[in-house]
Amino acid sequence: MAGIVRRIASRVLGEDAAKKIYGGMDVVGDIAIIRKPVDFNDIDVFRRLGEEIIRSVKYIRSVWLAVAPVEGEYRLRKLIHLAGEKRTETIYREHGCVFKVDISRTYISPRLSFEHIRVAKLVNEGETVINMFAGVGLFSIIIARHARPRKVISIDINPDAYRLMVENVSLNRVEGVVEPVLGDALKIIDLYRGSAERILLPLPELALEALPKAVDSLRGEGFIHVYDFVRANDKKAALDEASRKYAGALEESSHVDAFNITYGRVVRSVGPRRYQVVLDIWVRKS
Ligand SMILES: C[S@@+](CC[C@H](N)C(=O)[O-])C[C@H]1O[C@@H](n2cnc3c(N)ncnc32)[C@H](O)[C@@H]1O
């Protein structure tokens, strides 16, 4: 797929422009999303590229241009239709699970695929997991299908994400394990104080703010997975910076008896000297 698109992009846009497009394309089900480089404003050129993709790649039915980065409370992208069917809903498959998604109304990124299965493999039998920023349920449902949790409380504030999460729970037959909840996780989490072994914070913009609430919702000790953006000169420095930030916050908390950052990795690069980082943090409450 990547090779074909790269060849089409080189033919339509020229080699230099094609290089910029290449790293910025996602395929979600049968929809391709091209990220517009900031210095490229001729939409007609992208339409030609979209039409070529539809002609040459049989399983792509719809092509969209993301004209701005993911933004706002619901983490959505502004999209312009380029070619093929004018449709934003599709079926996305990951790790043997099936997800109904809407690329314009809900957050969805295939770039988190490795993280979804990595975290699922860490979950022990009988755990209660709380996913505070669940989107359409990818982490939660993949955990329910690949591990044996007792419960996965799966919260999102976006009504469209909640609606699709409910559908995805039944599509993947994990009713009774994954419990979709609609609302502000920073408030709802208070209902789950002292109840979970593992908390997921997959929203960089709120992860640090959510951290004390995540600690409170642990039963005694457990793991918190934080996703955050950090500025740094390289990947090693990015991990050091994220570790400093979260260690600092946990050291200051009177609710934390002990903690250990057991793992960290750079999930992806999100701009010049800007990285998305995940930390797995074991915490024991005081
Ligand atoms: C980066 S996305 C989550 C991605 C998802 N975990 C996945 O793997 O596909 C962040 C989600 O947090 C939701 N969100 C933002 N603020 C929230 C809040 N205060 N409470 C609950 N959900 C929130 C957004 O609607 C969005 O769906």
Tab-separated table of C-alpha atoms and ligand atoms in Angstrom:
chain	number	residue	atom	x	y	z
A	1	MET	CA	0.000	0.000	0.000
A	2	ALA	CA	2.636	2.518	1.088
A	3	GLY	CA	4.703	1.769	-2.031
A	4	ILE	CA	1.769	2.269	-4.411
A	5	VAL	CA	0.725	5.514	-2.764
A	6	ARG	CA	4.288	6.779	-2.813
A	7	ARG	CA	4.515	6.072	-6.573
A	8	ILE	CA	1.161	7.746	-7.245
A	9	ALA	CA	2.131	10.774	-5.129
A	10	SER	CA	5.494	11.122	-6.934
A	11	ARG	CA	3.709	11.033	-10.303
A	12	VAL	CA	1.034	13.582	-9.349
A	13	LEU	CA	2.943	15.889	-7.004
A	14	GLY	CA	6.615	15.389	-7.851
A	15	GLU	CA	9.224	13.585	-5.740
A	16	ASP	CA	9.823	16.326	-3.120
A	17	ALA	CA	6.161	16.912	-2.331
A	18	ALA	CA	5.475	13.162	-2.335
A	19	LYS	CA	8.028	12.696	0.435
A	20	LYS	CA	6.088	15.110	2.659
A	21	ILE	CA	2.769	13.355	1.979
A	22	TYR	CA	4.132	9.887	2.544
A	23	GLY	CA	4.655	10.085	6.328
A	24	GLY	CA	1.350	11.888	6.744
A	25	MET	CA	-1.109	9.344	5.440
A	26	ASP	CA	-3.384	7.036	7.424
A	27	VAL	CA	-5.585	4.273	6.121
A	28	VAL	CA	-8.611	3.566	8.310
A	29	GLY	CA	-10.688	0.715	6.903
A	30	ASP	CA	-11.435	1.655	3.298
A	31	ILE	CA	-10.749	5.371	3.849
A	32	ALA	CA	-7.411	7.103	3.199
A	33	ILE	CA	-6.635	10.323	5.073
A	34	ILE	CA	-3.838	12.511	3.734
A	35	ARG	CA	-2.384	15.113	6.076
A	36	LYS	CA	-1.879	18.423	4.277
A	37	PRO	CA	1.654	19.783	4.670
A	38	VAL	CA	1.447	23.414	5.909
A	39	ASP	CA	3.138	24.863	2.826
A	40	PHE	CA	0.821	23.111	0.318
A	41	ASN	CA	-2.413	24.913	-0.411
A	42	ASP	CA	-3.476	23.844	-3.891
A	43	ILE	CA	-6.438	21.583	-3.068
A	44	ASP	CA	-6.928	20.631	-6.757
A	45	VAL	CA	-3.565	18.892	-6.734
A	46	PHE	CA	-4.702	16.826	-3.745
A	47	ARG	CA	-7.973	16.027	-5.542
A	48	ARG	CA	-5.967	14.617	-8.483
A	49	LEU	CA	-3.942	12.570	-5.997
A	50	GLY	CA	-7.153	11.329	-4.341
A	51	GLU	CA	-8.651	10.312	-7.696
A	52	GLU	CA	-5.470	8.449	-8.652
A	53	ILE	CA	-5.521	6.607	-5.306
A	54	ILE	CA	-9.181	5.589	-5.853
A	55	ARG	CA	-8.341	4.358	-9.397
A	56	SER	CA	-5.212	2.431	-8.398
A	57	VAL	CA	-5.892	1.054	-4.892
A	58	LYS	CA	-8.965	-1.149	-5.128
A	59	TYR	CA	-9.797	-1.344	-1.409
A	60	ILE	CA	-9.693	2.437	-0.858
A	61	ARG	CA	-13.204	3.801	-1.461
A	62	SER	CA	-12.875	7.313	-0.088
A	63	VAL	CA	-10.036	9.830	0.239
A	64	TRP	CA	-9.989	12.839	2.584
A	65	LEU	CA	-7.529	15.655	3.256
A	66	ALA	CA	-6.856	16.590	6.899
A	67	VAL	CA	-6.311	20.344	6.711
A	68	ALA	CA	-5.533	20.928	10.391
A	69	PRO	CA	-4.021	18.840	13.158
A	70	VAL	CA	-6.210	16.912	15.599
A	71	GLU	CA	-7.815	19.538	17.855
A	72	GLY	CA	-10.513	20.398	20.398
A	73	GLU	CA	-11.948	18.503	23.341
A	74	TYR	CA	-13.011	15.556	21.165
A	75	ARG	CA	-9.623	15.427	19.356
A	76	LEU	CA	-11.033	15.701	15.813
A	77	ARG	CA	-9.488	16.683	12.481
A	78	LYS	CA	-10.937	19.147	9.994
A	79	LEU	CA	-11.398	17.182	6.764
A	80	ILE	CA	-12.002	18.050	3.105
A	81	HIS	CA	-13.366	15.370	0.779
A	82	LEU	CA	-10.992	14.638	-2.108
A	83	ALA	CA	-12.288	11.635	-4.049
A	84	GLY	CA	-14.442	8.509	-4.031
A	85	GLU	CA	-17.462	8.076	-1.783
A	86	LYS	CA	-18.252	11.063	0.425
A	87	ARG	CA	-18.444	8.911	3.533
A	88	THR	CA	-16.688	9.201	6.890
A	89	GLU	CA	-17.922	5.989	8.537
A	90	THR	CA	-16.061	2.769	7.981
A	91	ILE	CA	-15.134	-0.535	9.592
A	92	TYR	CA	-11.605	-0.640	10.983
A	93	ARG	CA	-9.979	-3.919	12.040
A	94	GLU	CA	-7.189	-4.239	14.564
A	95	HIS	CA	-5.780	-7.250	16.446
A	96	GLY	CA	-8.724	-9.464	15.476
A	97	CYS	CA	-11.318	-6.908	16.658
A	98	VAL	CA	-13.787	-4.933	14.533
A	99	PHE	CA	-14.533	-1.257	15.105
A	100	LYS	CA	-17.166	0.963	13.590
A	101	VAL	CA	-15.557	4.412	13.382
A	102	ASP	CA	-16.349	7.830	11.990
A	103	ILE	CA	-13.207	9.715	10.989
A	104	SER	CA	-14.935	13.111	11.205
A	105	ARG	CA	-16.808	12.669	14.513
A	106	THR	CA	-14.446	10.544	16.602
A	107	TYR	CA	-10.732	10.195	17.235
A	108	ILE	CA	-9.136	7.239	15.506
A	109	SER	CA	-5.465	6.561	14.819
A	110	PRO	CA	-3.927	3.340	13.477
A	111	ARG	CA	-0.646	4.682	14.870
A	112	LEU	CA	-1.696	3.534	18.354
A	113	SER	CA	-2.102	-0.068	17.177
A	114	PHE	CA	1.101	-1.337	18.818
A	115	GLU	CA	0.175	0.351	22.119
A	116	HIS	CA	-3.301	-1.237	22.115
A	117	ILE	CA	-1.905	-4.760	22.043
A	118	ARG	CA	1.143	-3.973	24.213
A	119	VAL	CA	-1.058	-2.778	27.077
A	120	ALA	CA	-3.579	-5.620	26.560
A	121	LYS	CA	-0.790	-8.153	27.057
A	122	LEU	CA	0.105	-6.600	30.435
A	123	VAL	CA	-3.391	-7.030	31.898
A	124	ASN	CA	-3.663	-9.805	34.500
A	125	GLU	CA	-6.665	-12.051	34.964
A	126	GLY	CA	-9.388	-10.512	37.124
A	127	GLU	CA	-8.143	-6.915	36.908
A	128	THR	CA	-10.476	-3.966	36.901
A	129	VAL	CA	-9.214	-1.500	34.303
A	130	ILE	CA	-10.346	2.105	33.876
A	131	ASN	CA	-9.796	3.730	30.485
A	132	MET	CA	-10.423	7.425	31.158
A	133	PHE	CA	-10.263	8.610	27.519
A	134	ALA	CA	-11.554	5.664	25.552
A	135	GLY	CA	-12.633	7.046	22.147
A	136	VAL	CA	-14.610	4.357	20.284
A	137	GLY	CA	-13.147	1.713	22.603
A	138	LEU	CA	-9.983	0.411	20.952
A	139	PHE	CA	-7.818	-0.100	24.078
A	140	SER	CA	-10.813	-1.322	26.116
A	141	ILE	CA	-12.122	-3.869	23.604
A	142	ILE	CA	-8.669	-5.168	22.605
A	143	ILE	CA	-7.925	-5.652	26.344
A	144	ALA	CA	-11.236	-7.508	26.805
A	145	ARG	CA	-10.515	-9.788	23.814
A	146	HIS	CA	-6.813	-10.475	24.466
A	147	ALA	CA	-6.743	-10.624	28.294
A	148	ARG	CA	-9.150	-11.720	31.056
A	149	PRO	CA	-10.065	-8.548	32.956
A	150	ARG	CA	-12.997	-8.549	35.348
A	151	LYS	CA	-14.197	-5.186	34.039
A	152	VAL	CA	-13.010	-2.393	31.769
A	153	ILE	CA	-14.694	0.918	32.635
A	154	SER	CA	-14.481	2.860	29.398
A	155	ILE	CA	-15.199	6.588	29.594
A	156	ASP	CA	-15.482	9.212	26.854
A	157	ILE	CA	-16.997	12.673	26.785
A	158	ASN	CA	-17.845	12.679	23.049
A	159	PRO	CA	-21.437	11.381	22.508
A	160	ASP	CA	-20.515	10.038	19.035
A	161	ALA	CA	-17.525	8.151	20.429
A	162	TYR	CA	-19.760	6.737	23.199
A	163	ARG	CA	-22.458	5.692	20.684
A	164	LEU	CA	-19.896	3.890	18.492
A	165	MET	CA	-18.171	2.385	21.553
A	166	VAL	CA	-21.527	0.843	22.606
A	167	GLU	CA	-21.908	-0.625	19.085
A	168	ASN	CA	-18.318	-1.871	19.093
A	169	VAL	CA	-18.777	-3.578	22.454
A	170	SER	CA	-21.600	-5.656	20.994
A	171	LEU	CA	-19.831	-6.174	17.609
A	172	ASN	CA	-16.931	-7.734	19.541
A	173	ARG	CA	-19.168	-9.563	22.051
A	174	VAL	CA	-17.575	-8.060	25.154
A	175	GLU	CA	-20.796	-6.934	26.851
A	176	GLY	CA	-20.528	-7.476	30.578
A	177	VAL	CA	-16.766	-6.872	30.486
A	178	VAL	CA	-16.394	-3.473	28.793
A	179	GLU	CA	-18.697	-0.899	30.383
A	180	PRO	CA	-19.075	2.239	28.212
A	181	VAL	CA	-19.640	5.446	30.189
A	182	LEU	CA	-20.497	8.842	28.682
A	183	GLY	CA	-19.164	11.949	30.420
A	184	ASP	CA	-16.232	13.886	31.809
A	185	ALA	CA	-13.766	11.316	33.115
A	186	LEU	CA	-12.251	13.844	35.522
A	187	LYS	CA	-15.610	13.900	37.366
A	188	ILE	CA	-16.894	10.369	36.715
A	189	ILE	CA	-13.686	8.806	38.027
A	190	ASP	CA	-14.706	9.853	41.565
A	191	LEU	CA	-17.350	7.100	41.446
A	192	TYR	CA	-14.582	4.513	41.073
A	193	ARG	CA	-12.309	5.475	43.977
A	194	GLY	CA	-10.252	2.524	45.218
A	195	SER	CA	-11.642	0.108	42.644
A	196	ALA	CA	-9.093	-0.586	39.899
A	197	GLU	CA	-5.756	-2.295	39.307
A	198	ARG	CA	-4.927	-0.424	36.101
A	199	ILE	CA	-5.737	3.035	34.720
A	200	LEU	CA	-5.189	4.218	31.136
A	201	LEU	CA	-4.691	7.914	30.386
A	202	PRO	CA	-4.492	8.030	26.569
A	203	LEU	CA	-5.051	11.784	26.229
A	204	PRO	CA	-1.811	13.797	26.367
A	205	GLU	CA	-3.635	17.104	26.950
A	206	LEU	CA	-5.214	15.902	30.234
A	207	ALA	CA	-2.905	13.109	31.407
A	208	LEU	CA	-1.018	15.117	34.029
A	209	GLU	CA	-4.215	16.713	35.373
A	210	ALA	CA	-5.871	13.278	35.544
A	211	LEU	CA	-2.943	11.654	37.354
A	212	PRO	CA	-4.060	12.344	40.993
A	213	LYS	CA	-7.568	11.045	40.183
A	214	ALA	CA	-6.028	7.966	38.579
A	215	VAL	CA	-4.013	7.334	41.767
A	216	ASP	CA	-7.192	7.663	43.884
A	217	SER	CA	-9.015	5.116	41.754
A	218	LEU	CA	-6.370	2.423	42.368
A	219	ARG	CA	-7.426	-0.283	44.823
A	220	GLY	CA	-4.087	-0.299	46.684
A	221	GLU	CA	-1.382	-0.635	44.124
A	222	GLY	CA	-1.449	-0.941	40.372
A	223	PHE	CA	-0.354	0.502	37.046
A	224	ILE	CA	-1.077	3.816	35.382
A	225	HIS	CA	-0.297	4.175	31.655
A	226	VAL	CA	0.220	7.829	30.764
A	227	TYR	CA	0.473	9.211	27.241
A	228	ASP	CA	1.937	12.683	26.906
A	229	PHE	CA	3.627	15.016	24.429
A	230	VAL	CA	7.087	16.310	25.254
A	231	ARG	CA	9.530	18.652	23.555
A	232	ALA	CA	13.064	17.296	23.371
A	233	ASN	CA	16.056	17.100	21.061
A	234	ASP	CA	15.847	13.340	20.602
A	235	LYS	CA	13.922	10.273	21.708
A	236	LYS	CA	16.132	9.535	24.710
A	237	ALA	CA	15.765	13.107	25.967
A	238	ALA	CA	11.990	12.874	25.405
A	239	LEU	CA	11.759	9.819	27.673
A	240	ASP	CA	13.947	11.481	30.311
A	241	GLU	CA	11.800	14.609	30.225
A	242	ALA	CA	8.510	12.684	30.535
A	243	SER	CA	9.926	10.591	33.402
A	244	ARG	CA	11.075	13.754	35.220
A	245	LYS	CA	7.641	15.347	34.778
A	246	TYR	CA	5.643	12.382	36.115
A	247	ALA	CA	8.124	11.417	38.833
A	248	GLY	CA	7.956	15.037	40.041
A	249	ALA	CA	4.150	14.965	40.186
A	250	LEU	CA	4.065	11.618	42.046
A	251	GLU	CA	6.781	12.637	44.526
A	252	GLU	CA	4.678	15.674	45.473
A	253	SER	CA	1.506	13.644	46.047
A	254	SER	CA	0.625	12.814	49.645
A	255	HIS	CA	-1.530	9.948	48.299
A	256	VAL	CA	1.472	8.055	46.890
A	257	ASP	CA	3.545	5.792	49.120
A	258	ALA	CA	5.851	4.418	46.403
A	259	PHE	CA	6.103	4.406	42.623
A	260	ASN	CA	8.308	3.055	39.874
A	261	ILE	CA	8.377	3.954	36.191
A	262	THR	CA	8.690	0.414	34.872
A	263	TYR	CA	8.707	1.163	31.140
A	264	GLY	CA	8.733	4.022	28.678
A	265	ARG	CA	8.761	4.343	24.932
A	266	VAL	CA	8.362	6.988	22.272
A	267	VAL	CA	5.076	6.155	20.533
A	268	ARG	CA	5.705	8.499	17.603
A	269	SER	CA	7.205	11.750	16.530
A	270	VAL	CA	4.541	14.492	16.344
A	271	GLY	CA	6.516	17.396	14.889
A	272	PRO	CA	10.005	18.849	14.922
A	273	ARG	CA	11.543	17.890	18.313
A	274	ARG	CA	8.123	16.894	19.676
A	275	TYR	CA	7.283	13.335	20.683
A	276	GLN	CA	4.402	11.340	22.025
A	277	VAL	CA	5.655	9.226	24.903
A	278	VAL	CA	4.063	6.482	27.000
A	279	LEU	CA	5.127	5.642	30.557
A	280	ASP	CA	3.967	2.591	32.527
A	281	ILE	CA	4.027	3.586	36.190
A	282	TRP	CA	3.533	1.203	39.105
A	283	VAL	CA	2.040	3.077	42.072
A	284	ARG	CA	1.317	2.071	45.681
A	285	LYS	CA	-1.113	4.336	47.495
A	286	SER	CA	-0.417	5.584	50.988
B	1	LIG	C1	-6.671	10.525	21.914
B	1	LIG	S1	-8.360	10.100	22.028
B	1	LIG	C2	-8.370	8.475	22.715
B	1	LIG	C3	-7.886	7.433	21.799
B	1	LIG	C4	-8.357	6.058	22.149
B	1	LIG	N1	-7.957	5.686	23.495
B	1	LIG	C5	-7.801	5.083	21.122
B	1	LIG	O1	-6.931	4.291	21.447
B	1	LIG	O2	-8.262	5.148	19.979
B	1	LIG	C6	-8.882	11.011	23.419
B	1	LIG	C7	-10.365	10.872	23.735
B	1	LIG	O3	-10.600	11.545	24.961
B	1	LIG	C8	-11.906	12.093	24.919
B	1	LIG	N2	-11.976	13.129	25.972
B	1	LIG	C9	-11.514	14.391	25.970
B	1	LIG	N3	-11.731	14.989	27.160
B	1	LIG	C10	-12.349	14.066	27.942
B	1	LIG	C11	-12.834	14.078	29.267
B	1	LIG	N4	-12.712	15.160	30.067
B	1	LIG	N5	-13.405	12.951	29.753
B	1	LIG	C12	-13.542	11.850	28.988
B	1	LIG	N6	-13.111	11.787	27.706
B	1	LIG	C13	-12.515	12.871	27.193
B	1	LIG	C14	-12.067	12.579	23.506
B	1	LIG	O4	-13.429	12.689	23.156
B	1	LIG	C15	-11.306	11.484	22.717
B	1	LIG	O5	-12.195	10.510	22.234
